[in-house]
Amino acid sequence: PWWAAMEEEDLPPGLKDDFKASGLWDETFGDRQQELVIIGIDLVEAEVRARLEACLLSPHEMAAPDMWAAIDDPWPAWEDN
């Protein structure tokens, strides 16, 4: 579990301050984070990053969740087995 999910008194002394000092603590989400690790041969970081960032919603799209249903979905329909 994330440290942020624990009661404050159950945290090891100084842990939260250490996380804050290292930039790993967010005031809203604590230490909760997700990471995507991509491993491959001859990958060019800038190209991989550009392709991933092209998948992100724009600030305009993020501000209008009712528009999300109109975004083209390139994946096949989900099938329940």
Coordinates of C-alpha atoms in Angstrom, one line a residue, residues 16-59:
K16 CA 6.8 12.2 4.9
D17 CA 9.4 15.0 5.2
D18 CA 11.9 12.9 3.3
F19 CA 9.4 12.3 0.5
K20 CA 8.6 16.0 0.4
A21 CA 12.3 16.9 0.2
S22 CA 12.8 14.5 -2.7
G23 CA 9.7 15.6 -4.6
L24 CA 8.0 12.3 -4.1
W25 CA 5.1 13.6 -2.0
D26 CA 2.1 15.5 -3.4
E27 CA -0.1 17.4 -0.9
T28 CA -3.3 15.9 -2.5
F29 CA -2.1 12.4 -3.4
G30 CA 0.8 11.8 -1.0
D31 CA 3.1 9.1 -2.5
R32 CA 0.5 7.7 -4.8
Q33 CA 1.8 7.5 -8.3
Q34 CA 2.0 5.3 -11.4
E35 CA 4.9 4.7 -13.6
L36 CA 5.2 3.4 -17.1
V37 CA 8.5 1.6 -17.9
I38 CA 9.3 0.9 -21.5
I39 CA 12.2 -1.4 -22.2
G40 CA 13.4 -2.2 -25.7
I41 CA 16.3 -2.3 -28.1
D42 CA 17.3 0.9 -30.0
L43 CA 14.5 2.9 -28.5
V44 CA 14.7 6.7 -29.0
E45 CA 13.3 8.3 -25.9
A46 CA 12.2 11.5 -27.7
E47 CA 10.2 9.4 -30.2
V48 CA 8.6 7.2 -27.6
R49 CA 7.7 10.2 -25.4
A50 CA 6.2 12.1 -28.4
R51 CA 4.0 9.1 -29.3
L52 CA 2.8 8.7 -25.8
E53 CA 2.1 12.4 -25.3
A54 CA 0.1 12.4 -28.6
C55 CA -2.3 10.1 -26.8
L56 CA -3.0 12.6 -24.0
L57 CA -6.2 14.7 -23.9
S58 CA -5.7 18.4 -24.5
P59 CA -6.6 20.8 -21.6

